[in-house]
XYZ file of C-alpha atoms in Angstrom:
529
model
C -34.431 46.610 20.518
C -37.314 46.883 23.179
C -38.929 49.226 20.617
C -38.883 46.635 17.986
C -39.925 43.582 20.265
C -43.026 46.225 21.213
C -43.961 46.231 17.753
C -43.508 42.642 16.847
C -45.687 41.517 20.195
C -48.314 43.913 19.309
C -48.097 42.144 15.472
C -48.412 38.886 17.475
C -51.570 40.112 19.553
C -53.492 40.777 16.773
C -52.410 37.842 14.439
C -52.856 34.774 17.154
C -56.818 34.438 16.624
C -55.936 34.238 13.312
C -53.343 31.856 13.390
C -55.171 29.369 15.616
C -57.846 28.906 13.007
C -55.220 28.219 10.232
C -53.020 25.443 12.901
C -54.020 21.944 11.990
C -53.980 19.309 14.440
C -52.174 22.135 17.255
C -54.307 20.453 20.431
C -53.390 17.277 19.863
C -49.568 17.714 19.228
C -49.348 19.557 22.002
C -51.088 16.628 23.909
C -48.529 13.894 21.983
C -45.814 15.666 23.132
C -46.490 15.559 26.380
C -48.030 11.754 26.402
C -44.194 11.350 24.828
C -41.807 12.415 27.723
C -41.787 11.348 31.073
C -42.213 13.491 34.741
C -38.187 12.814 34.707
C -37.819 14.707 31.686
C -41.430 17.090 31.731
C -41.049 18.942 28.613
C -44.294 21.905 29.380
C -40.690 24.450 29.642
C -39.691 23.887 26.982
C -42.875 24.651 24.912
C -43.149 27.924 23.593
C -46.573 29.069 21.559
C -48.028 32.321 20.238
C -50.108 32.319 22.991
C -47.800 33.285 25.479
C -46.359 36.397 23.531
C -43.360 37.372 25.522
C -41.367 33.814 25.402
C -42.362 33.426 22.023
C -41.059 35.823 20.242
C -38.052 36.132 22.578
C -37.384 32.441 22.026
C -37.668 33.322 18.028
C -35.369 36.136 17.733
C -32.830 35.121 20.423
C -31.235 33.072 17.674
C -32.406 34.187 14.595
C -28.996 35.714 12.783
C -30.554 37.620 10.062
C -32.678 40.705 10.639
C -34.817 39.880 7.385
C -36.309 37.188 8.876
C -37.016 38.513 12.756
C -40.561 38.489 12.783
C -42.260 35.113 12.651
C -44.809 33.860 10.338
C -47.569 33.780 12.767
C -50.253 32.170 10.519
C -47.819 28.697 10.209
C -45.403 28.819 13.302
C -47.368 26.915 15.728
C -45.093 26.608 18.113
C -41.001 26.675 19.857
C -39.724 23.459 20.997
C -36.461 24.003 23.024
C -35.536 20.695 23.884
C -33.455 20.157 26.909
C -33.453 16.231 26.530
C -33.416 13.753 23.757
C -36.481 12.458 24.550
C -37.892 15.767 23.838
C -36.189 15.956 20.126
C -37.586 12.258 20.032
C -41.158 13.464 20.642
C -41.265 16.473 18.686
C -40.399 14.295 15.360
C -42.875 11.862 15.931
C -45.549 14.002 16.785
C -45.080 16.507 14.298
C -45.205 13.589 11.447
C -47.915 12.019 13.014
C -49.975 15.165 12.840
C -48.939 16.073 9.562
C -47.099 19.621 10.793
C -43.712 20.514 9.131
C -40.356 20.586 11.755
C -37.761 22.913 11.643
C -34.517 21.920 13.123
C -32.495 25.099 14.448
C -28.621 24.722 16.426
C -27.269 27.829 15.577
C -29.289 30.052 13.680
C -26.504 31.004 11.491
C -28.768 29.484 8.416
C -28.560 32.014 5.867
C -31.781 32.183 4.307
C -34.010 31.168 7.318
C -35.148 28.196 6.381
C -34.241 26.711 9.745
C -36.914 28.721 11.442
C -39.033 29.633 8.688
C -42.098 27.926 7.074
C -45.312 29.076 4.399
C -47.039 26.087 5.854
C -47.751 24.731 9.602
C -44.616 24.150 11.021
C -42.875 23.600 14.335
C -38.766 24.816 15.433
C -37.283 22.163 17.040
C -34.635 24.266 18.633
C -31.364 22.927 19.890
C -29.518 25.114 21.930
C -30.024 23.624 25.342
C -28.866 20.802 24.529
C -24.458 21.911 24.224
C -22.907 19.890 26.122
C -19.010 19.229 25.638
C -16.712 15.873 26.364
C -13.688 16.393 25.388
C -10.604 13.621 25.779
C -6.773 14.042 25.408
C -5.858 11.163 25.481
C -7.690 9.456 22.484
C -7.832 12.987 21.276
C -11.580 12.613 20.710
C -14.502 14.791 21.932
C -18.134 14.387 21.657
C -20.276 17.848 20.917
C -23.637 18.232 21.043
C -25.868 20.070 18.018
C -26.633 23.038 19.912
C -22.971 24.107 21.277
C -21.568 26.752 19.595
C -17.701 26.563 17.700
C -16.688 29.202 20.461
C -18.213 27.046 23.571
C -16.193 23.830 21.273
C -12.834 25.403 21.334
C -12.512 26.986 24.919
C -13.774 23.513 25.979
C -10.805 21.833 23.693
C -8.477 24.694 24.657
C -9.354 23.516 28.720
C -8.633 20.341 28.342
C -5.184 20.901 25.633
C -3.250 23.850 24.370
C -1.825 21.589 21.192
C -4.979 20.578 20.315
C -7.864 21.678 17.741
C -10.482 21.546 15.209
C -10.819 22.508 12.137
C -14.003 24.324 11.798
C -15.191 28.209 11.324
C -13.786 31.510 12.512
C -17.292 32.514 13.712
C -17.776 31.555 17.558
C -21.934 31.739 17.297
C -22.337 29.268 15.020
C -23.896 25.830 16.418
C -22.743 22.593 15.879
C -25.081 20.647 14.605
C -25.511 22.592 11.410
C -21.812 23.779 10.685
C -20.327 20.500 10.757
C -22.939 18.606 8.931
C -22.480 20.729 6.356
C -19.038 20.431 5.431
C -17.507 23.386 7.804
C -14.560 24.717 6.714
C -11.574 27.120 8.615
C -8.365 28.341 8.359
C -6.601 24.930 8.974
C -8.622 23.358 5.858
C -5.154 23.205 3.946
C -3.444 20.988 6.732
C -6.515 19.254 8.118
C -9.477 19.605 6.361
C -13.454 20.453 6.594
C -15.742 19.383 10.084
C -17.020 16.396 8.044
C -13.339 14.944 7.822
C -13.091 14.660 11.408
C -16.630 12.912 12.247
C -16.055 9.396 13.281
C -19.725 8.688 14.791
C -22.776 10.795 15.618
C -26.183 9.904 17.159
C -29.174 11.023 14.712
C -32.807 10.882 15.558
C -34.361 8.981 12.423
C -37.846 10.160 10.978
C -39.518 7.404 13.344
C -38.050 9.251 16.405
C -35.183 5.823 16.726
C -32.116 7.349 18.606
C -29.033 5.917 16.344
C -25.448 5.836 16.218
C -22.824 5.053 13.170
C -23.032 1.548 14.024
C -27.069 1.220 13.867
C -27.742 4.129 11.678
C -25.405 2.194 8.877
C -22.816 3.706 6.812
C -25.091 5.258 3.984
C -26.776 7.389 6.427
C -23.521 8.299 8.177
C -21.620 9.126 5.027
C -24.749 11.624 3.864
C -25.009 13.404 7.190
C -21.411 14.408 6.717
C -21.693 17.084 4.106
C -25.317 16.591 2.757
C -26.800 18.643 5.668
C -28.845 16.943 8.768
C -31.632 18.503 8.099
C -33.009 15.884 5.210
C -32.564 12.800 7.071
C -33.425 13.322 10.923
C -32.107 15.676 13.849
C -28.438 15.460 14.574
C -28.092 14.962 18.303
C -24.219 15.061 18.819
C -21.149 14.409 16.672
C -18.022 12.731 17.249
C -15.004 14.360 16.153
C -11.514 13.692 15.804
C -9.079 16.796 16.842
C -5.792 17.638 14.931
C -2.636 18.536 16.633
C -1.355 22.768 16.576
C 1.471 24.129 17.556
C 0.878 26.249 21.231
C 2.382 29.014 18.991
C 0.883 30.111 15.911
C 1.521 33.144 13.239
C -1.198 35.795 12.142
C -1.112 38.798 10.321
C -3.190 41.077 8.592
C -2.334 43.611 5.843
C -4.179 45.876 3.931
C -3.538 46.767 -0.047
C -6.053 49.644 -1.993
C -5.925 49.764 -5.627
C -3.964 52.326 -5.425
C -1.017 50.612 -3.273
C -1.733 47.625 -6.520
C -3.838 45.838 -4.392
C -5.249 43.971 -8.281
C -2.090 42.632 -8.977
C -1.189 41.388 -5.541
C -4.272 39.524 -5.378
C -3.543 38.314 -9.093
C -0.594 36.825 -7.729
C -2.085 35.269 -4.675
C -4.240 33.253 -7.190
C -1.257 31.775 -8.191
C 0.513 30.880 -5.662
C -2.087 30.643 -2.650
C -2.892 26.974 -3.173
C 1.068 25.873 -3.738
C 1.983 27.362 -0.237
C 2.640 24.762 2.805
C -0.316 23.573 3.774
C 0.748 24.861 7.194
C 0.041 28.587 5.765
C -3.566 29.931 5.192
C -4.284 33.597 3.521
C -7.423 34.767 2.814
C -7.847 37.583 0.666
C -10.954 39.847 1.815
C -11.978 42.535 -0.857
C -13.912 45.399 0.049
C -15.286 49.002 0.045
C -13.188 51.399 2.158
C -12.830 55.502 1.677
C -10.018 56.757 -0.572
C -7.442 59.496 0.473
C -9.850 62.243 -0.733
C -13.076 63.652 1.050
C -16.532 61.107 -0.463
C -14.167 58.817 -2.587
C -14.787 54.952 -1.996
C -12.112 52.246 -2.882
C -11.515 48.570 -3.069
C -8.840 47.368 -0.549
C -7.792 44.140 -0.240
C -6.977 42.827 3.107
C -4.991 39.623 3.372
C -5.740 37.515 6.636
C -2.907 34.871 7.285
C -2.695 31.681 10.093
C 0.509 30.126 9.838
C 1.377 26.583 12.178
C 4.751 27.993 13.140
C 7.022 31.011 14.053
C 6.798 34.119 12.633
C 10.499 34.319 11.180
C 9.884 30.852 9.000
C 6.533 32.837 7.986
C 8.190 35.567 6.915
C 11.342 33.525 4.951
C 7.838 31.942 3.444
C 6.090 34.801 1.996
C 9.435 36.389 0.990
C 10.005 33.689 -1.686
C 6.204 33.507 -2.786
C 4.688 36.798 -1.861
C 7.382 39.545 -1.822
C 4.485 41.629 -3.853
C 2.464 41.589 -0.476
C 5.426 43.372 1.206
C 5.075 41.506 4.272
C 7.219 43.012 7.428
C 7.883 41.579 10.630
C 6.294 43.579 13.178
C 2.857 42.612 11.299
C 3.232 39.432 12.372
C 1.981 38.463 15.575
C 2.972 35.621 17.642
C -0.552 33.448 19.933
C -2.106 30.279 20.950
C -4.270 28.522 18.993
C -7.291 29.506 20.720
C -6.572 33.511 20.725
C -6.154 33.374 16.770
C -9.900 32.248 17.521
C -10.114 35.940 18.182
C -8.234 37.691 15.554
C -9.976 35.992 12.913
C -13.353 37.474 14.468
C -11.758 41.097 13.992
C -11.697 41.322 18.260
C -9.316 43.648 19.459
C -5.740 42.850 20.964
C -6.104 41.790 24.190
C -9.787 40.822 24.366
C -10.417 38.028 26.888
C -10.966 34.659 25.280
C -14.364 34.771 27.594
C -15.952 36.586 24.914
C -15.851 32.887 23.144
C -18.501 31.891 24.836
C -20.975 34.775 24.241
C -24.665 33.408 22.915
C -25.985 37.399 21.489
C -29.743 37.578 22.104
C -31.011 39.310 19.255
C -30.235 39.381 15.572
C -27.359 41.361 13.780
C -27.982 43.230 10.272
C -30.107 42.338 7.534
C -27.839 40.665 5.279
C -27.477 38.499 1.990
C -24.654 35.890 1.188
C -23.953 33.733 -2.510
C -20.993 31.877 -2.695
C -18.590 30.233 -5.945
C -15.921 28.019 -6.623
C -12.773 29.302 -8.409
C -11.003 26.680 -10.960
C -8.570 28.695 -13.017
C -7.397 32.267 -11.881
C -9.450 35.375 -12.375
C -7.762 37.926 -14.800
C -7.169 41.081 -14.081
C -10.079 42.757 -16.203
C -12.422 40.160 -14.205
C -11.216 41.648 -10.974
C -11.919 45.393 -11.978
C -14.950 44.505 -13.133
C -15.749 43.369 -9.881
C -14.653 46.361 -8.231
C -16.928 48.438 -10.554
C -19.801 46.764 -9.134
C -18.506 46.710 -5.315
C -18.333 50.490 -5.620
C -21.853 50.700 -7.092
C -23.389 49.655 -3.682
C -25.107 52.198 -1.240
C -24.311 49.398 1.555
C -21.582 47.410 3.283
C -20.283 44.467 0.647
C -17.706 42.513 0.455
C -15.583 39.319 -0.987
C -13.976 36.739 0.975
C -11.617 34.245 -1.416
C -10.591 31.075 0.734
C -7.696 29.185 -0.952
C -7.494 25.128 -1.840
C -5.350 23.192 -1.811
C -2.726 21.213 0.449
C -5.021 17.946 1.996
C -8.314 19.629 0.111
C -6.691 18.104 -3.132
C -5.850 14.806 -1.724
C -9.830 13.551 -0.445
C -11.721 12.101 -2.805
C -15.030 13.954 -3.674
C -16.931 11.090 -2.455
C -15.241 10.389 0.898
C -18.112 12.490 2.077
C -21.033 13.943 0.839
C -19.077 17.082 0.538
C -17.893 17.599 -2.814
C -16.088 20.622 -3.479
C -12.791 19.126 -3.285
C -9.487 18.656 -6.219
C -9.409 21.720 -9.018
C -11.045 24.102 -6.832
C -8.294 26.886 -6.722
C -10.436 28.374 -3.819
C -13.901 29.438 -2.725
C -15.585 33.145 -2.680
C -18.205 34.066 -0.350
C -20.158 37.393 -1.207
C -21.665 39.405 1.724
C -23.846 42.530 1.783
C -25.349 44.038 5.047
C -27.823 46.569 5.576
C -29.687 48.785 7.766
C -33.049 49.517 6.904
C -35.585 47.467 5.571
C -36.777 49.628 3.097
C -33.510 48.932 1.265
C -33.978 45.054 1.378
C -35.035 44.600 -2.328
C -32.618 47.014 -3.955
C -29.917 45.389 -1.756
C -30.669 41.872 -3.271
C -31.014 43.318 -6.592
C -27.719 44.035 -6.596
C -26.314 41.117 -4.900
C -28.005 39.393 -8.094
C -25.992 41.749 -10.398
C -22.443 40.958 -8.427
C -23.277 37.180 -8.870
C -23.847 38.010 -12.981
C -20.520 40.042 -13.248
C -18.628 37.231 -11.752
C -20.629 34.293 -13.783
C -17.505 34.135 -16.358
C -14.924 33.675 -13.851
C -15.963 31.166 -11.831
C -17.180 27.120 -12.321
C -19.159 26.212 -14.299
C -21.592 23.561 -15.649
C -22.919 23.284 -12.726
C -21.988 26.579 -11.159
C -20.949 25.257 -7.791
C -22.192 26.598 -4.595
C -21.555 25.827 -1.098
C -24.236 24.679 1.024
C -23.326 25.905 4.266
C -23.910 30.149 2.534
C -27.054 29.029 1.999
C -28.818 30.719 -0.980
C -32.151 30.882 -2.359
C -31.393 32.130 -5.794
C -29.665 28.606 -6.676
C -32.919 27.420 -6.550
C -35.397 26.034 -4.407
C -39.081 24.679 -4.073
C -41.735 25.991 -1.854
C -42.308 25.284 2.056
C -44.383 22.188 1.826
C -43.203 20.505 -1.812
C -40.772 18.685 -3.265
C -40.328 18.877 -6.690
C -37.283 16.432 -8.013
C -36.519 18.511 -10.892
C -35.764 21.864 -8.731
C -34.069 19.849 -5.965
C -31.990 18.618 -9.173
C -31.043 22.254 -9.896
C -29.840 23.556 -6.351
C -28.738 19.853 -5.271
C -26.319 19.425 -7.891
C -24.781 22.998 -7.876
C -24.559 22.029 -3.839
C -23.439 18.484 -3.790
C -22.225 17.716 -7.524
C -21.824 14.013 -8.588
C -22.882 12.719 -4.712
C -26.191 14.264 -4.944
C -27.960 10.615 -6.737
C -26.626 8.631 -3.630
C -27.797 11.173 -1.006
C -31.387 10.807 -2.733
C -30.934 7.251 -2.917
C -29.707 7.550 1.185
C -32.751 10.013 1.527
C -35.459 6.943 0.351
C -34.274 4.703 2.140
C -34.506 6.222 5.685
C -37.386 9.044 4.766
C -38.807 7.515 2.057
C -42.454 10.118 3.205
C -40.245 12.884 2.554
C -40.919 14.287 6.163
C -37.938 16.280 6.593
C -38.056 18.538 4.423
C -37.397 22.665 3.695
C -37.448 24.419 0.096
C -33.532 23.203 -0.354
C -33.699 20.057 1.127
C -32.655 16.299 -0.471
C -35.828 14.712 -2.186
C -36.031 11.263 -1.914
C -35.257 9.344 -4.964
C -38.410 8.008 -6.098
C -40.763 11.031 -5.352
C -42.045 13.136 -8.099
């Protein structure tokens, strides 16, 4: 790591001359911002520019998730706003519109592609992570979280304060807040409860002319689009409001592994069938991927079935008996934990890891990696499957299938109770995933990612072919940094947001009619061309 941040600084020292004669407008944002906050609230600390080489980059990479995008674009990123106060999100928007520079709005840096820190024309990263704090209360069985905490930070704080209550959100502790639950977070209690945007009942938002608003002055257009249509095209979430569902203080997991050889195919086959009919109470994910066979340089598909069940392990077990005897489900896999430490088996951590680890923040990135994602209507046939197992084998690099199930409550909301669509008919949801080591192999890595996503075009929706916002992915479509062209946004918008993409441009010109925030997958408003 120190190598790497030697090499990037010394690509730094040699680009900033350059870069200053390329920023637009740099002195006198610089000098907004600051006529913008008061001594109360000084924001100079929280500045970060190329200019000062160390923080800079160190403020970049600290939360930027993907190694293909850990070294800055020098010639456009002017600068690193880490807002500790809202007055300091507040001044950043205004002064970046005013002076015609592009903002980035970062919480988590979980975004897939980048484009939350990333920019081919002047731009700014408004960067949330100081701002994380946590109220939560029992008694209405409300909390208030701010954009920048992370899920893990959210459910030790919930876990303090409750051990029978929860929220339904994602199995991955780093992620922030603000981006996960604006767009449409889902978990392993989204057959019982639900996606993040299901639980929102207010938020505070600031709008493109730096107003501070909540659900009762932002209106309900703007509060219905923020829940599923991203943040990031209609202002900076501050903080969201969120209901929390009752659990039971002792939940079921297991994990169980099938190869093609143990039939693995036609277990899964049958989990299409029956996964979405379960109780709602029951959640099983079915992970394919590429593990080595019983002989010496032979690879294999195996099939590992994650399960959360809201009960006791001997009704689970009566459960997948009736519907899943193919599984061959025993008792001793099934292990018996709160709520909050099944937090920690769904992030692979070993038995008996302390619940502390929730509340890591890591510092620098993990692998390169690339994600796509699909929608699953009617079950994939057997042929489809082994023709997707041909083409898992075919990689030189870690890949891998995740296939959440529907179902339960996720058939009862309407698709345009939030901007969320991806609701009734969906039998469940595939995320792809490749990771990688060297850079060299970037290309030929996405390459084939592009060649999975063909093989599985005739299995999954279609007309659009659906895609889920939050596995954000380039190839859908997009425009470039500092454009907007309706027709593209038409393309990756509706495969995102279906049928409630016209009213989240119509939401879009109303309260950013300029177009101001903006990325290359963003909402357009509806009237520009």
């Amino acid at each position: 790591m120190k190598e790497a941040l030697s090499i990037l600084c010394l690509v730094l020292l040699v680009s900033v001359s350059e870069a200053a004669i390329t920023k637009p407008h740099f002195g006198d944002f610089i000098k907004c911002l600051r006529s913008r906050t008061s001594q109360e609230n000084p924001i100079n600390d929280a500045i970060f520019t190329a200019e000062n080489t160390t923080t800079f980059l160190s403020s970049y990479v600290s939360y930027t998730k993907n190694k293909r995008f850990t070294s800055p674009n020098y010639k456009t990123l002017m600068a690193i706003v880490t807002a500790k106060h809202v007055s300091h999100v507040q001044a950043t928007v205004v002064c970046a519109k005013s002076n015609g520079i592009q903002l980035r709005i970062r919480s988590g840096g979980h975004d897939y592609e980048g484009l939350s820190y990333m920019s081919s024309v002047p731009f700014v990263i408004l960067d949330m992570f100081n701002l994380r704090s946590i109220t939560v209360d029992v008694s209405s069985k409300k909390a208030w979280v701010q954009a920048g905490a992370t899920l893990g930070e959210l459910y030790t704080k919930i876990n303090e304060a409750s051990k029978t209550l929860a929220f339904p959100a994602g199995v991955c502790a780093t992620v922030g807040a603000g981006g996960h639950i604006s767009g449409g977070g889902y978990g392993n209690l989204m057959r019982k409860y639900g996606i993040t945007v299901d639980h929102v009942v207010d938020a505070q938002i600031v709008d493109v002319n730096g107003k501070l608003l909540n659900r009762a002055t932002m209106g309900e257009d703007l509060f219905w689009a923020i829940r599923g249509g991203g943040g990031g095209s209609f202002g900076v979430i501050l903080s969201w409001k969120i209901n929390l569902v009752e659990v039971p203080r002792i939940m079921t997991v297991f994990r169980v592994n099938k190869t093609l050889e143990q039939g693995g195919t036609d277990v899964l086959y049958k989990w299409q069938l029956v996964s979405t009919k379960l109780p709602e109470t029951l959640f099983i994910r079915a992970m394919p991927q590429v593990v080595n066979g019983t002989r010496r340089g032979e690879k294999t598909i195996a099939v590992v079935f994650y399960a959360q069940f809201m009960g006791r392990a001997d009704e689970l077990m009566t459960i997948m008996n009736q519907s899943l005897p193919e599984l061959g489900l025993k008792r001793e896999d099934c292990q018996e934990m709160s709520w909050l430490n099944t937090t920690l088996f769904w992030a692979d951590y070993p038995a008996g890891t302390p619940t502390s680890i929730l509340l890591d923040r890591p510092s620098s990135p993990g692998d390169f990696f690339k994600s796509k994602s699909d929608y699953v209507k009617k079950p994939i046939p057997k042929e489809g499957m082994e023709k997707l197992w041909a083409t898992m084998l075919k990689f030189k690099n870690v890949v891998w299938m995740q296939w959440n199930p529907y179902g339960g409550v996720m058939d009862r909301i309407p698709a345009t109770a939030t901007a969320f669509p991806h609701r009734k008919g969906n039998l469940f949801k595939i995320q792809y995933f490749t990771t990688w080591l060297d850079a060299n192999t970037t290309e030929a890595s996405l390459n084939m990612m592009r060649e999975f996503y063909e093989v599985a075009e005739p299995y999954v929706s279609s007309n659009p072919r659906k895609a889920f916002f939050n596995y954000r992915d380039m190839d859908v479509g997009n425009n470039p940094s500092g454009q907007t062209n309706v027709d593209e946004a038409k393309i990756y918008g509706s495969k995102y947001f279906l049928g409630n993409l016209k009213r989240l441009m119509e939401v879009k010109a109303m309260y950013d009619p300029e177009n101001f925030f903006k990325n290359e997958q963003s909402i357009p408003p509806a009237r520009v061309n």
